[in-house]
Each structure stands twice: as structure tokens, then as C-alpha cells.
GROMACS .gro file of C-alpha atoms in nm:
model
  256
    1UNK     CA    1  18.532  14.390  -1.307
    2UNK     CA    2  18.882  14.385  -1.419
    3UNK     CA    3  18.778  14.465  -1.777
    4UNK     CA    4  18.489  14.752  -1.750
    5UNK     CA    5  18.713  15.042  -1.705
    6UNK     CA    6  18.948  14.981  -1.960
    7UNK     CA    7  18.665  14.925  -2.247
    8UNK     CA    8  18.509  15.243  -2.220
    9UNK     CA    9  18.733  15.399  -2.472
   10UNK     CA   10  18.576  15.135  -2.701
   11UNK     CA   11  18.197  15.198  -2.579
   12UNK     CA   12  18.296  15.571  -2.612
   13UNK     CA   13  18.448  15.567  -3.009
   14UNK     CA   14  18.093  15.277  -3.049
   15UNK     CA   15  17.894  15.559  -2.968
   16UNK     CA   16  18.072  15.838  -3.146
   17UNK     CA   17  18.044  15.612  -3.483
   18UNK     CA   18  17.682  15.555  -3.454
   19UNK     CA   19  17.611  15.882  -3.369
   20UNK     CA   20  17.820  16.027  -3.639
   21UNK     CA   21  17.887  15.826  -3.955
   22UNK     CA   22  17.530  15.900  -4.070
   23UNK     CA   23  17.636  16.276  -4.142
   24UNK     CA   24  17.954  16.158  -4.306
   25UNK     CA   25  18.035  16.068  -4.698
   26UNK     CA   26  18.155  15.752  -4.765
   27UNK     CA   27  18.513  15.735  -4.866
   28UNK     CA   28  18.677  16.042  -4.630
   29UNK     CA   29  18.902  16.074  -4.346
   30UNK     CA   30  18.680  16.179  -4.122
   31UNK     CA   31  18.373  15.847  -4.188
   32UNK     CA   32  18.750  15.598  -4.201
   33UNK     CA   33  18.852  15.773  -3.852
   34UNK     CA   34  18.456  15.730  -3.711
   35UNK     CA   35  18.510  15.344  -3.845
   36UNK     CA   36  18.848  15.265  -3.720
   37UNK     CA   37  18.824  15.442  -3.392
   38UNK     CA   38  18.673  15.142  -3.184
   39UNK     CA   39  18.871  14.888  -3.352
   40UNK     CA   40  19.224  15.108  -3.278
   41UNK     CA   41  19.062  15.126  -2.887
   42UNK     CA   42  19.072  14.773  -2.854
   43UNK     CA   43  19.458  14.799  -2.991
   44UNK     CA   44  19.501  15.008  -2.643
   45UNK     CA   45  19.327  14.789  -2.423
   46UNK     CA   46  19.489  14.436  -2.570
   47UNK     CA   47  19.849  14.647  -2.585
   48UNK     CA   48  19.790  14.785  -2.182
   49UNK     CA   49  19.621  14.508  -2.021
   50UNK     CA   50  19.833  14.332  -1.784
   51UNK     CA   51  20.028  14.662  -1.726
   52UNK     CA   52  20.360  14.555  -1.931
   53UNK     CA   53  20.290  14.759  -2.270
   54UNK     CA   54  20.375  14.628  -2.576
   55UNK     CA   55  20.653  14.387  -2.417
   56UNK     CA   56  20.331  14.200  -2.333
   57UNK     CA   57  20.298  14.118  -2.696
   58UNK     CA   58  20.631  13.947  -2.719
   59UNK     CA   59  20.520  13.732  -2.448
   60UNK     CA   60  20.224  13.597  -2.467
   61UNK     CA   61  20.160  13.466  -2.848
   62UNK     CA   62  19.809  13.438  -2.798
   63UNK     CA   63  19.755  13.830  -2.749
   64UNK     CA   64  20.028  13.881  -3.030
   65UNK     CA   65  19.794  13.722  -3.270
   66UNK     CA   66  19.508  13.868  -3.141
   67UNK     CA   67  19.630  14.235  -3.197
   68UNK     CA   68  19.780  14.158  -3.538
   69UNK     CA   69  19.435  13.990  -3.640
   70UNK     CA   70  19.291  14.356  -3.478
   71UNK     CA   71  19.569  14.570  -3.704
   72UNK     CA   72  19.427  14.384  -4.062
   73UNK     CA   73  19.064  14.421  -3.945
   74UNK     CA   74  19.145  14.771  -3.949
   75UNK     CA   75  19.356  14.804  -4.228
   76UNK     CA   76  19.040  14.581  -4.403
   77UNK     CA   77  18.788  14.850  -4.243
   78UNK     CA   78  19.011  15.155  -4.427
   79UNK     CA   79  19.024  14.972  -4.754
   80UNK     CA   80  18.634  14.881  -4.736
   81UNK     CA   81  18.547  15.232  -4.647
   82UNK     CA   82  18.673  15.325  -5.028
   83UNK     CA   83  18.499  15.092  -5.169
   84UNK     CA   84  18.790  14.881  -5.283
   85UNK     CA   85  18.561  14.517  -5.196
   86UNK     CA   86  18.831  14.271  -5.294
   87UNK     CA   87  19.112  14.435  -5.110
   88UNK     CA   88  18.928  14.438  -4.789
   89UNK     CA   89  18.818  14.128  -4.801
   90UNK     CA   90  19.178  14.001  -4.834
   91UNK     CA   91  19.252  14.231  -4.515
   92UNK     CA   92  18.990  14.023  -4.304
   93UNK     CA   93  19.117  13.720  -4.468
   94UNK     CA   94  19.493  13.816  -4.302
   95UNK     CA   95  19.311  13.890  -4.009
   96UNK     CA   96  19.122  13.574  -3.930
   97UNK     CA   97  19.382  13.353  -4.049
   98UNK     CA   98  19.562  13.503  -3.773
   99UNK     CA   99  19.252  13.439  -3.488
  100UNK     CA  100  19.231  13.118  -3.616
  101UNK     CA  101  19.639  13.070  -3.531
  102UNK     CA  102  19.566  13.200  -3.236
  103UNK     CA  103  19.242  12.989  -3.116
  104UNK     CA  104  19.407  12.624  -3.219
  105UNK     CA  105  19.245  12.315  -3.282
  106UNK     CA  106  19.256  12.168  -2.949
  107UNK     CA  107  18.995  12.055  -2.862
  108UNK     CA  108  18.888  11.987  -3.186
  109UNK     CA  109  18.496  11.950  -3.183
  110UNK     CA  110  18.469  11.851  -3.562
  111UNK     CA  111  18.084  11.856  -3.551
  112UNK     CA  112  18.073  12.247  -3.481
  113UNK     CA  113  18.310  12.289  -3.778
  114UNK     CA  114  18.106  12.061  -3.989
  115UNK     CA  115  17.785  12.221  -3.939
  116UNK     CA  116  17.910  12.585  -3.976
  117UNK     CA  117  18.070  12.488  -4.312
  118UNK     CA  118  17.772  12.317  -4.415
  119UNK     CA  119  17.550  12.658  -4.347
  120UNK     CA  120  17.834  12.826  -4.540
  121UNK     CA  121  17.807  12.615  -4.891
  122UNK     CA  122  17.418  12.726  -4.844
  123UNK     CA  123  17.465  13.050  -4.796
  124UNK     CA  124  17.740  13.095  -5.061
  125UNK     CA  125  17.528  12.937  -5.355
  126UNK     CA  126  17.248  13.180  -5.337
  127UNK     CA  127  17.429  13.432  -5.471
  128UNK     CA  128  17.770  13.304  -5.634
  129UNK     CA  129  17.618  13.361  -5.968
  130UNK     CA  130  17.605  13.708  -5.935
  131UNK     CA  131  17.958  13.694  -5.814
  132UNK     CA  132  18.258  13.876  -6.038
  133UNK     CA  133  18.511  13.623  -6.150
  134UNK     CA  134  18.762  13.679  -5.887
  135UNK     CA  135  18.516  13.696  -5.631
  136UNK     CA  136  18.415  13.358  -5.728
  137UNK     CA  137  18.711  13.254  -5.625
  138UNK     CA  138  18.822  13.472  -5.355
  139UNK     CA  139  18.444  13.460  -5.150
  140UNK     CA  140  18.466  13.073  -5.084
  141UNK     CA  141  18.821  13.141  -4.965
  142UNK     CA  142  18.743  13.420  -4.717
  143UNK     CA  143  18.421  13.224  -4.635
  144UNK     CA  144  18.649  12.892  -4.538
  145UNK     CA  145  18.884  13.126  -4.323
  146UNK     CA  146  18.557  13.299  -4.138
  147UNK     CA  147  18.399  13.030  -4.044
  148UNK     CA  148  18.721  12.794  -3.968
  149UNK     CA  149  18.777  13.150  -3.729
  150UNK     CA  150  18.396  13.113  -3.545
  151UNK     CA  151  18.447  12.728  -3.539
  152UNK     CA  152  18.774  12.773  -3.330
  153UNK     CA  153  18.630  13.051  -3.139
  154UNK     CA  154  18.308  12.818  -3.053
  155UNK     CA  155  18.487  12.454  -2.962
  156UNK     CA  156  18.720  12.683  -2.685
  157UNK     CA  157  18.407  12.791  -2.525
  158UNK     CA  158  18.377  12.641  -2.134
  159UNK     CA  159  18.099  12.731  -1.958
  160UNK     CA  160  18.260  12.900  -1.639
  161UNK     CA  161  18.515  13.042  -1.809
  162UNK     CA  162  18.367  13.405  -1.997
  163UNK     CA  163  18.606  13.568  -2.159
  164UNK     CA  164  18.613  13.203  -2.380
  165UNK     CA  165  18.235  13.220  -2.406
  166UNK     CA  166  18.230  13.600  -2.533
  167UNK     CA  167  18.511  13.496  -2.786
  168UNK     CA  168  18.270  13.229  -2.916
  169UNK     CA  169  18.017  13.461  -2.922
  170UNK     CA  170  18.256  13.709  -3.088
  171UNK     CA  171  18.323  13.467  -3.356
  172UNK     CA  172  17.938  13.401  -3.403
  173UNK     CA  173  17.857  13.760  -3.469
  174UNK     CA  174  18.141  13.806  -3.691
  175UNK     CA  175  17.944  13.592  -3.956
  176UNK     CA  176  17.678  13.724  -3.867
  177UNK     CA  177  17.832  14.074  -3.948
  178UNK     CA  178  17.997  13.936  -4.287
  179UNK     CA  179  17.683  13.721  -4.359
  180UNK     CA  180  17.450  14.053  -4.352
  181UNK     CA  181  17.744  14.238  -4.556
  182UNK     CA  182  17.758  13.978  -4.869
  183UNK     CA  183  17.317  13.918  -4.862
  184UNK     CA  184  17.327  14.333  -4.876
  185UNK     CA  185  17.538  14.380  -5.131
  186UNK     CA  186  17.530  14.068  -5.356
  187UNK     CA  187  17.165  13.910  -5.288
  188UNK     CA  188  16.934  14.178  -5.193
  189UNK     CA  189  16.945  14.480  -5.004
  190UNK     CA  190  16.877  14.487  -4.663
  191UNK     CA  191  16.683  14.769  -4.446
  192UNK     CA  192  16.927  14.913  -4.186
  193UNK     CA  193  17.208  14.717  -4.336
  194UNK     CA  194  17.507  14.945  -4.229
  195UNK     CA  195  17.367  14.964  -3.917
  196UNK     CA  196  17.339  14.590  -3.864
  197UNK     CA  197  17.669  14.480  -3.992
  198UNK     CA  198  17.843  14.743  -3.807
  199UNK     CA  199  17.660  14.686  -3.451
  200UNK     CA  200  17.753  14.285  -3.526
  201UNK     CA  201  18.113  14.365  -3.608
  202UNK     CA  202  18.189  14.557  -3.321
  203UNK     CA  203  18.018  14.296  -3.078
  204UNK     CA  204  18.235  14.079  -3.275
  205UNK     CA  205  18.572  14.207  -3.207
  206UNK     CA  206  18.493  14.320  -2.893
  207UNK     CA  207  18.454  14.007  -2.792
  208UNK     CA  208  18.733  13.847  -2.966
  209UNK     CA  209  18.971  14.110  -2.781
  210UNK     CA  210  18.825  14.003  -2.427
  211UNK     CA  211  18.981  13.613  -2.481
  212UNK     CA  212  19.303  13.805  -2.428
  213UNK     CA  213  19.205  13.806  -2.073
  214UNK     CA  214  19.201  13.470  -2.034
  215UNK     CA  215  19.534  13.456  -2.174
  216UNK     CA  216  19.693  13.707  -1.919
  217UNK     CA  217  19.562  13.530  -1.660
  218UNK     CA  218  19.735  13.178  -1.813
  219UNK     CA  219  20.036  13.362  -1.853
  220UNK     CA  220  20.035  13.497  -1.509
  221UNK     CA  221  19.936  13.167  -1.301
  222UNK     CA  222  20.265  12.992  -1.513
  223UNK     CA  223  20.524  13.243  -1.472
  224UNK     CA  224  20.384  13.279  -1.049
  225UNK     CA  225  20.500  12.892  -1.022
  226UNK     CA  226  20.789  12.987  -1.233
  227UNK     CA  227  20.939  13.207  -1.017
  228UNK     CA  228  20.787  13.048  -0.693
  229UNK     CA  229  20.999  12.786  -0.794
  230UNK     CA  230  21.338  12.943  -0.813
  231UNK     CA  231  21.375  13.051  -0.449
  232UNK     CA  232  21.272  12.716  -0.311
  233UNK     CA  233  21.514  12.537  -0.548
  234UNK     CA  234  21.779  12.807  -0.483
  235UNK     CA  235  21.762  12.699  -0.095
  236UNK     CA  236  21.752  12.341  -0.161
  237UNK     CA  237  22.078  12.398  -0.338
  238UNK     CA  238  22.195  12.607  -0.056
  239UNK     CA  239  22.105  12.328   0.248
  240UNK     CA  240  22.238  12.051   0.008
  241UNK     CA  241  22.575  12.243  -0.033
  242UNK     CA  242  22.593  12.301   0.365
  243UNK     CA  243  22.523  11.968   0.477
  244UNK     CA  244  22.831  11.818   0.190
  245UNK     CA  245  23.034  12.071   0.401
  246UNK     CA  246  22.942  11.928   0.772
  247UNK     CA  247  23.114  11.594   0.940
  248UNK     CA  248  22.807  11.384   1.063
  249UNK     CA  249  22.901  11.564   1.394
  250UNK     CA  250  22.812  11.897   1.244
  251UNK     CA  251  23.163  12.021   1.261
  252UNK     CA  252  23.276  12.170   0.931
  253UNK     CA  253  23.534  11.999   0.736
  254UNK     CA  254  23.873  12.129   0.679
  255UNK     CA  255  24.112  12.097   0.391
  256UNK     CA  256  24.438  11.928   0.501
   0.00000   0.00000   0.00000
């Protein structure tokens, strides 16, 4: 309810790209603006939920690394558009080294981790031969930071708590997204492959960017009993200074 309104800029720039990018050329302004649009909507609604702009950023961490991890998807999404593969790819690498700051390891939930990177090794060997030599290198890297990213996203998911779930989900679809990208383009290509990666990467983020909800909500139960505190402490200080100044028979003292 609290979240509907403010994400229909992002359904809104969804549609536009889908309904768009297919009479665009790769590699312009205006396919890169069709791309980035939803990602740079989710910048808005991160940056203006809660109502305190971007001071919100400064305090709250966890939406701070959020948006940043937002900013290098983008920034990867630009690059990727002009065909520039290993560029991008360190982009998203910024990027979910900075949702996996924000995520944690607590708790840790080792088996999730263990069985995603296990999936990954499988995945990766089909088609590392094909691989250029700095890809060879730089894939397994990116891979290790994706799926550290959806194994952080999955262990923080509680089961009445859905902006965590979605963000677990998020992280799910975002190798599904990068899984589809690297089969397309270095295994075999796919049918409807632009269309799948991009409907999975948007899912993705857009569910990444909900877990800032969460946050805001942590962030406002802590600083309520923060400042419920003050004025209760501020009166106990106040009786405690009145009674020092009373005789026990409530007549105030006097300096000789």
C-alpha cells in the first residue's frame, strides 16, 4: 500500500522500454535512455521514500548502498548498450559488491551459498572455453560477486516480512537475468533473449529497491524510541533536581 503509488514511474518507463526499444538501434541515446529509464525511477523512489530526500541517504546505510549499487547498474546498463561487454560487466560487479555490503552475512545460512556456488561452477564450465582471455578471468569473478549478492539476498528472507522476500526474489532473478545473458551470447543463442533478460532484470532490481522499505521502517521504529526517550529522561532529570532542592518537609532550601 505504502509502495504502489510511488512505483508507477518504474511500471510506466517498464512499459515505455518494452514497447519501444524494438524500433530503436543498438548503441544510441535514445535505446540507452529507453534502458536506463526504469533503473533511474527506482533512483527517485529509493532517494524520496521516507519523505527526507537525499539526507535519507546519509542516514540510513542500508538505502545508501542500495542506491549506489542502483547508480553502477546503470552506469553498467549504458556501457552494455555499446557493446563494450567487459566494461559493463565490471559496472555490475561495483554494483553487487555494493548489495552484497549492504545485505550482510548475518544470518549466515552457508548451505544456500553453497548450493548457488555449486550451480555456478556448472554453469560457468559449459562455456568458459569459448571465453576471451580476460573474460576467463573476469566471468568467474563477476559470477562469485552475483551469486555471493542472491545468496545474501536469499538467507535475509523471513516469511512475514515482504519487502525481504521480494529482495530474495530480486536477487534470484538477477541470475536468472545474467544467466540468460552469458548462455545467449557465449553458449547458444536464445529465442526472445533480450526480451527475457531484460523482463528478469527489471523484476530484479525492482525488487532489490523494495528491501529499502524495510529499512525505513527499522530506521524509523529506532529513532521513535530515540527521541521517546529524551523527554522522559529530560523530566526524570527535572523531578530528581527538584526533590535535591526540597527539605524532607517540602520546604525549599535556602543558602545561608
Amino acid at each position: 500500500k505504502v509502495s504502489g503509488p510511488r512505483m508507477l514511474l518504474f511500471f510506466g518507463t517498464v512499459a515505455l522500454y518494452f514497447t519501444y526499444i524494438g524500433q530503436t538501434q543498438r548503441g544510441t541515446i535514445l535505446s540507452t535512455t529507453l534502458k536506463c529509464l526504469p533503473i533511474v525511477s527506482l533512483w527517485i523512489f529509493t532517494v524520496t521514500h521516507g519523505g527526507e530526500g537525499f539526507r535519507s541517504l546519509q542516514n540510513s546505510k542500508y538505502k545508501r548502498l542500495i542506491f549506489l549499487g542502483l547508480v553502477f547498474s546503470c552506469l553498467g546498463d549504458i556501457i552494455l548498450n555499446y557493446d563494450k561487454f567487459t566494461y559493463g560487466m565490471i559496472a555490475f560487479g561495483i554494483a553487487q559488491a555494493h548489495y552484497i555490503s549492504a545485505f550482510g552475512f548475518k544470518p549466515l545460512k552457508i548451505h544456500i551459498g553453497l548450493g548457488l556456488y555449486a550451480a555456478g561452477v556448472f554453469c560457468v564450465q559449459l562455456f568458459y572455453s569459448s571465453l576471451k582471455q580476460i573474460l576467463k578471468i573476469g566471468l568467474p569473478i563477476y559470477s562469485l560477486l552475483l551469486l555471493t549478492m542472491c545468496w545474501r539476498a536469499l538467507a535475509r528472507c523471513e516469511k512475514r516480512n515482504w519487502s525481504k522476500l521480494l529482495c530474495g526474489i530480486g536477487g534470484v532473478f538477477f541470475v536468472a537475468s545474467d544467466g540468460l545473458l552469458a548462455f545467449d551470447k557465449f553458449y547458444t543463442p536464445l529465442p526472445y533473449a533480450q526480451l527475457l533478460i531484460m523482463a528478469t532484470y527489471y523484476i530484479a532490481q525492482y525488487g532489490i529497491t523494495l528491501s529499502i522499505v524495510d529499512a525505513d521502517m527499522d530506521d524509523g521504529v529506532s529513532n521513535k524510541k530515540k527521541y521517546s526517550k529524551q523527554p522522559k529522561n529530560k523530566s526524570i532529570n527535572n523531578a530528581a533536581k527538584s526533590n535535591h532542592n526540597k527539605s524532607p518537609n517540602g520546604v525549599n532550601k535556602k543558602r545561608n
